[in-house]
Amino acid sequence: MYKLISATPSPYARKVRIQLAEKGIAFELITEVPWNSDTQTPLHNPLEKLPVLICPDGTSVFESRYINEWIEYKHPALPLFPKDIDGILAVKRYEVIADGACDALVQMFFEIARDADKQSKPWFDRQQRKVDGALRSFSDSIGAKEFCHGDALTLADIAVATLLRYLTVRWPANPWREQYPGLAAFSDRLELRPSFMATVPVPQVIRDRVA
């Protein structure tokens, strides 16, 4: 059986958990805080980042987008990639933008955790612009469609939806739902799927503080 090392608020790990659930692939979930000294993450990923998928033979796969792709090639049943090359590339474009926005949100979260005199507003604002740009792009491209690409769930939908829910969890005051009601409806539809309902992100404690 596979094992997935995950952090509870991580949108990256959530993408993998949703994919595994959608495909009906059994796995053991191991929840960790990668910042804690007792983490086993470095044993499986030289970059010391989560998530990490540990295969039955003990080998590991890491970086969420690579894990998603690896799973698609290894377990093609109930595909989450389109069949044509242009469709695959379209899905990957959504993934790139969503992951980039998640990266920016993570950087923003840790920036505001720094002492006030060490924070950089121009740097923070630059990350915010990345998030804003991603939301505008998704609003324009998805519109009122049920799915990002085609007429079935793909990794694009999972990537975009996990970004939107992570934004809600980490930045609840952000008015993205009011600014982009189409994206809000898109998010709400997907969050009703069992794979999404079972993987709702929650904050996590790094020793004595919330992460």
mmCIF file of C-alpha atoms in Angstrom:
data_model
loop_
_atom_site.group_PDB
_atom_site.id
_atom_site.type_symbol
_atom_site.label_atom_id
_atom_site.label_comp_id
_atom_site.label_asym_id
_atom_site.label_seq_id
_atom_site.Cartn_x
_atom_site.Cartn_y
_atom_site.Cartn_z
ATOM 1 C CA MET A 1 0.000 0.000 0.000
ATOM 2 C CA TYR A 2 1.095 3.540 -0.691
ATOM 3 C CA LYS A 3 1.837 5.969 2.123
ATOM 4 C CA LEU A 4 1.376 9.712 1.783
ATOM 5 C CA ILE A 5 3.216 12.065 4.110
ATOM 6 C CA SER A 6 1.071 15.164 4.336
ATOM 7 C CA ALA A 7 0.548 18.387 6.274
ATOM 8 C CA THR A 8 -3.082 19.158 7.091
ATOM 9 C CA PRO A 9 -3.277 22.694 5.624
ATOM 10 C CA SER A 10 -1.192 21.906 2.529
ATOM 11 C CA PRO A 11 -2.940 22.536 -0.810
ATOM 12 C CA TYR A 12 -0.167 20.553 -2.482
ATOM 13 C CA ALA A 13 -0.831 17.438 -0.420
ATOM 14 C CA ARG A 14 -4.559 17.895 -0.830
ATOM 15 C CA LYS A 15 -4.215 17.655 -4.615
ATOM 16 C CA VAL A 16 -2.637 14.225 -4.226
ATOM 17 C CA ARG A 17 -5.152 13.050 -1.655
ATOM 18 C CA ILE A 18 -8.049 14.051 -3.911
ATOM 19 C CA GLN A 19 -6.459 12.347 -6.911
ATOM 20 C CA LEU A 20 -5.919 9.099 -4.999
ATOM 21 C CA ALA A 21 -9.487 9.197 -3.700
ATOM 22 C CA GLU A 22 -10.959 9.886 -7.152
ATOM 23 C CA LYS A 23 -9.065 6.900 -8.547
ATOM 24 C CA GLY A 24 -9.942 4.668 -5.616
ATOM 25 C CA ILE A 25 -6.299 4.012 -4.754
ATOM 26 C CA ALA A 26 -5.814 2.904 -1.148
ATOM 27 C CA PHE A 27 -3.134 4.664 0.872
ATOM 28 C CA GLU A 28 -2.067 5.321 4.436
ATOM 29 C CA LEU A 29 -2.081 8.990 5.408
ATOM 30 C CA ILE A 30 0.817 10.108 7.597
ATOM 31 C CA THR A 31 0.368 13.619 8.963
ATOM 32 C CA GLU A 32 3.500 15.580 9.786
ATOM 33 C CA VAL A 33 4.737 19.089 10.410
ATOM 34 C CA PRO A 34 7.809 19.364 8.168
ATOM 35 C CA TRP A 35 9.215 22.164 10.326
ATOM 36 C CA ASN A 36 9.427 19.977 13.442
ATOM 37 C CA SER A 37 12.692 18.268 14.333
ATOM 38 C CA ASP A 38 11.125 14.801 14.407
ATOM 39 C CA THR A 39 9.874 14.914 10.822
ATOM 40 C CA GLN A 40 10.772 11.942 8.636
ATOM 41 C CA THR A 41 10.458 14.007 5.470
ATOM 42 C CA PRO A 42 14.262 14.312 4.870
ATOM 43 C CA LEU A 43 14.480 10.511 4.794
ATOM 44 C CA HIS A 44 12.278 10.439 1.700
ATOM 45 C CA ASN A 45 12.767 13.803 -0.018
ATOM 46 C CA PRO A 46 16.179 15.508 -0.238
ATOM 47 C CA LEU A 47 14.343 18.832 -0.595
ATOM 48 C CA GLU A 48 12.602 18.240 2.773
ATOM 49 C CA LYS A 49 9.210 19.240 1.390
ATOM 50 C CA LEU A 50 5.776 17.695 1.565
ATOM 51 C CA PRO A 51 3.900 15.891 0.223
ATOM 52 C CA VAL A 52 5.830 12.685 -0.286
ATOM 53 C CA LEU A 53 4.318 9.530 -1.767
ATOM 54 C CA ILE A 54 6.036 6.392 -0.510
ATOM 55 C CA CYS A 55 5.602 3.392 -2.781
ATOM 56 C CA PRO A 56 5.090 -0.183 -1.548
ATOM 57 C CA ASP A 57 8.725 -0.965 -2.424
ATOM 58 C CA GLY A 58 9.953 1.899 -0.227
ATOM 59 C CA THR A 59 10.885 4.304 -3.018
ATOM 60 C CA SER A 60 9.476 7.817 -2.870
ATOM 61 C CA VAL A 61 7.938 10.338 -5.228
ATOM 62 C CA PHE A 62 7.850 14.025 -4.298
ATOM 63 C CA GLU A 63 6.742 17.483 -5.459
ATOM 64 C CA SER A 64 2.981 17.495 -5.827
ATOM 65 C CA ARG A 65 2.735 18.166 -9.563
ATOM 66 C CA TYR A 66 5.232 15.380 -10.273
ATOM 67 C CA ILE A 67 3.343 13.044 -7.924
ATOM 68 C CA ASN A 68 0.098 13.846 -9.751
ATOM 69 C CA GLU A 69 1.693 13.104 -13.105
ATOM 70 C CA TRP A 70 3.412 9.969 -11.797
ATOM 71 C CA ILE A 71 0.093 8.623 -10.505
ATOM 72 C CA GLU A 72 -1.604 9.336 -13.842
ATOM 73 C CA TYR A 73 0.992 7.346 -15.757
ATOM 74 C CA LYS A 74 1.143 4.514 -13.238
ATOM 75 C CA HIS A 75 -2.624 4.331 -12.667
ATOM 76 C CA PRO A 76 -4.335 5.442 -15.896
ATOM 77 C CA ALA A 77 -7.749 4.070 -14.914
ATOM 78 C CA LEU A 78 -10.284 6.843 -14.321
ATOM 79 C CA PRO A 79 -7.965 9.322 -16.038
ATOM 80 C CA LEU A 80 -7.607 12.885 -14.793
ATOM 81 C CA PHE A 81 -5.713 13.949 -17.899
ATOM 82 C CA PRO A 82 -7.397 14.430 -21.298
ATOM 83 C CA LYS A 83 -6.457 11.955 -24.022
ATOM 84 C CA ASP A 84 -5.047 14.493 -26.473
ATOM 85 C CA ILE A 85 -1.764 16.365 -26.189
ATOM 86 C CA ASP A 86 -3.375 19.796 -26.497
ATOM 87 C CA GLY A 87 -5.770 18.898 -23.695
ATOM 88 C CA ILE A 88 -2.950 17.699 -21.462
ATOM 89 C CA LEU A 89 -1.028 20.907 -22.075
ATOM 90 C CA ALA A 90 -4.135 22.970 -21.292
ATOM 91 C CA VAL A 91 -4.530 21.146 -17.977
ATOM 92 C CA LYS A 92 -0.864 21.665 -17.147
ATOM 93 C CA ARG A 93 -1.248 25.403 -17.736
ATOM 94 C CA TYR A 94 -3.922 25.545 -15.047
ATOM 95 C CA GLU A 95 -1.661 23.566 -12.729
ATOM 96 C CA VAL A 96 1.275 25.916 -13.240
ATOM 97 C CA ILE A 97 -0.793 28.998 -12.428
ATOM 98 C CA ALA A 98 -2.514 27.423 -9.422
ATOM 99 C CA ASP A 99 0.742 26.139 -7.946
ATOM 100 C CA GLY A 100 2.396 29.520 -8.491
ATOM 101 C CA ALA A 101 -0.427 31.254 -6.637
ATOM 102 C CA CYS A 102 -0.194 28.727 -3.803
ATOM 103 C CA ASP A 103 3.554 29.360 -3.601
ATOM 104 C CA ALA A 104 2.848 33.086 -3.297
ATOM 105 C CA LEU A 105 0.267 32.532 -0.550
ATOM 106 C CA VAL A 106 2.698 30.396 1.431
ATOM 107 C CA GLN A 107 5.351 33.096 1.140
ATOM 108 C CA MET A 108 2.829 35.730 2.255
ATOM 109 C CA PHE A 109 1.825 33.632 5.253
ATOM 110 C CA PHE A 110 5.396 33.319 6.475
ATOM 111 C CA GLU A 111 6.182 36.957 5.708
ATOM 112 C CA ILE A 112 3.502 38.237 8.090
ATOM 113 C CA ALA A 113 4.801 35.826 10.732
ATOM 114 C CA ARG A 114 8.114 37.720 10.729
ATOM 115 C CA ASP A 115 8.776 40.581 13.126
ATOM 116 C CA ALA A 116 7.061 43.716 11.851
ATOM 117 C CA ASP A 117 10.333 45.587 11.375
ATOM 118 C CA LYS A 118 11.655 42.804 9.137
ATOM 119 C CA GLN A 119 8.665 42.566 6.829
ATOM 120 C CA SER A 120 8.808 43.927 3.288
ATOM 121 C CA LYS A 121 5.573 45.442 2.027
ATOM 122 C CA PRO A 122 6.792 45.708 -1.605
ATOM 123 C CA TRP A 123 7.732 42.026 -1.555
ATOM 124 C CA PHE A 124 4.417 41.078 0.069
ATOM 125 C CA ASP A 125 2.501 43.152 -2.474
ATOM 126 C CA ARG A 126 4.315 41.406 -5.305
ATOM 127 C CA GLN A 127 3.122 38.031 -4.011
ATOM 128 C CA GLN A 128 -0.402 39.411 -3.690
ATOM 129 C CA ARG A 129 -0.325 40.503 -7.325
ATOM 130 C CA LYS A 130 0.523 36.935 -8.329
ATOM 131 C CA VAL A 131 -2.540 35.654 -6.495
ATOM 132 C CA ASP A 132 -4.740 38.374 -7.966
ATOM 133 C CA GLY A 133 -3.450 37.610 -11.444
ATOM 134 C CA ALA A 134 -4.176 33.906 -11.023
ATOM 135 C CA LEU A 135 -7.733 34.586 -9.902
ATOM 136 C CA ARG A 136 -8.383 36.910 -12.843
ATOM 137 C CA SER A 137 -6.972 34.343 -15.244
ATOM 138 C CA PHE A 138 -9.130 31.555 -13.828
ATOM 139 C CA SER A 139 -12.227 33.717 -13.798
ATOM 140 C CA ASP A 140 -11.722 34.573 -17.463
ATOM 141 C CA SER A 141 -10.934 31.028 -18.601
ATOM 142 C CA ILE A 142 -13.426 29.060 -16.503
ATOM 143 C CA GLY A 143 -16.349 31.467 -16.555
ATOM 144 C CA ALA A 144 -19.570 29.542 -15.956
ATOM 145 C CA LYS A 145 -18.150 26.194 -17.133
ATOM 146 C CA GLU A 146 -18.567 23.154 -14.921
ATOM 147 C CA PHE A 147 -14.950 22.084 -15.431
ATOM 148 C CA CYS A 148 -11.738 23.855 -16.373
ATOM 149 C CA HIS A 149 -11.240 21.770 -19.503
ATOM 150 C CA GLY A 150 -13.641 19.463 -21.276
ATOM 151 C CA ASP A 151 -16.645 17.826 -19.677
ATOM 152 C CA ALA A 152 -15.015 15.824 -16.878
ATOM 153 C CA LEU A 153 -12.885 16.362 -13.781
ATOM 154 C CA THR A 154 -9.165 16.745 -14.469
ATOM 155 C CA LEU A 155 -6.078 17.686 -12.503
ATOM 156 C CA ALA A 156 -6.758 21.280 -13.572
ATOM 157 C CA ASP A 157 -9.968 21.349 -11.543
ATOM 158 C CA ILE A 158 -8.219 19.807 -8.555
ATOM 159 C CA ALA A 159 -5.380 22.338 -8.720
ATOM 160 C CA VAL A 160 -7.652 25.376 -9.046
ATOM 161 C CA ALA A 161 -10.123 24.215 -6.401
ATOM 162 C CA THR A 162 -7.426 23.433 -3.843
ATOM 163 C CA LEU A 163 -5.984 26.912 -4.358
ATOM 164 C CA LEU A 164 -9.396 28.491 -3.787
ATOM 165 C CA ARG A 165 -10.064 26.534 -0.590
ATOM 166 C CA TYR A 166 -6.548 27.217 0.694
ATOM 167 C CA LEU A 167 -7.131 30.907 0.076
ATOM 168 C CA THR A 168 -10.295 30.686 2.161
ATOM 169 C CA VAL A 169 -8.495 28.880 4.988
ATOM 170 C CA ARG A 170 -5.418 31.103 5.134
ATOM 171 C CA TRP A 171 -6.892 34.438 4.080
ATOM 172 C CA PRO A 172 -10.581 34.398 5.048
ATOM 173 C CA ALA A 173 -10.824 38.197 4.731
ATOM 174 C CA ASN A 174 -9.834 38.099 1.058
ATOM 175 C CA PRO A 175 -12.946 39.092 -0.947
ATOM 176 C CA TRP A 176 -12.287 36.745 -3.866
ATOM 177 C CA ARG A 177 -15.739 35.137 -3.592
ATOM 178 C CA GLU A 178 -17.443 38.504 -4.005
ATOM 179 C CA GLN A 179 -15.074 39.586 -6.768
ATOM 180 C CA TYR A 180 -15.370 36.335 -8.705
ATOM 181 C CA PRO A 181 -18.785 34.732 -8.087
ATOM 182 C CA GLY A 182 -18.213 32.320 -10.951
ATOM 183 C CA LEU A 183 -15.115 30.948 -9.221
ATOM 184 C CA ALA A 184 -17.019 30.774 -5.947
ATOM 185 C CA ALA A 185 -19.706 28.656 -7.627
ATOM 186 C CA PHE A 186 -17.014 26.494 -9.241
ATOM 187 C CA SER A 187 -15.367 25.952 -5.846
ATOM 188 C CA ASP A 188 -18.659 25.179 -4.107
ATOM 189 C CA ARG A 189 -19.587 22.540 -6.705
ATOM 190 C CA LEU A 190 -16.295 20.706 -6.391
ATOM 191 C CA GLU A 191 -16.240 20.884 -2.604
ATOM 192 C CA LEU A 192 -19.390 18.732 -2.613
ATOM 193 C CA ARG A 193 -17.503 15.800 -4.129
ATOM 194 C CA PRO A 194 -16.657 13.100 -1.538
ATOM 195 C CA SER A 195 -12.929 13.345 -2.355
ATOM 196 C CA PHE A 196 -13.001 17.060 -1.534
ATOM 197 C CA MET A 197 -15.201 16.738 1.532
ATOM 198 C CA ALA A 198 -12.799 14.184 3.010
ATOM 199 C CA THR A 199 -9.738 16.414 2.555
ATOM 200 C CA VAL A 200 -10.778 19.850 3.858
ATOM 201 C CA PRO A 201 -7.584 21.679 4.913
ATOM 202 C CA VAL A 202 -7.206 22.752 8.541
ATOM 203 C CA PRO A 203 -4.472 24.669 10.398
ATOM 204 C CA GLN A 204 -1.645 22.745 12.002
ATOM 205 C CA VAL A 205 0.495 23.349 15.072
ATOM 206 C CA ILE A 206 4.249 23.825 14.764
ATOM 207 C CA ARG A 207 5.172 22.913 18.314
ATOM 208 C CA ASP A 208 3.617 25.841 20.199
ATOM 209 C CA ARG A 209 2.260 27.897 17.326
ATOM 210 C CA VAL A 210 -0.295 27.448 14.584
ATOM 211 C CA ALA A 211 0.949 26.887 11.016
#
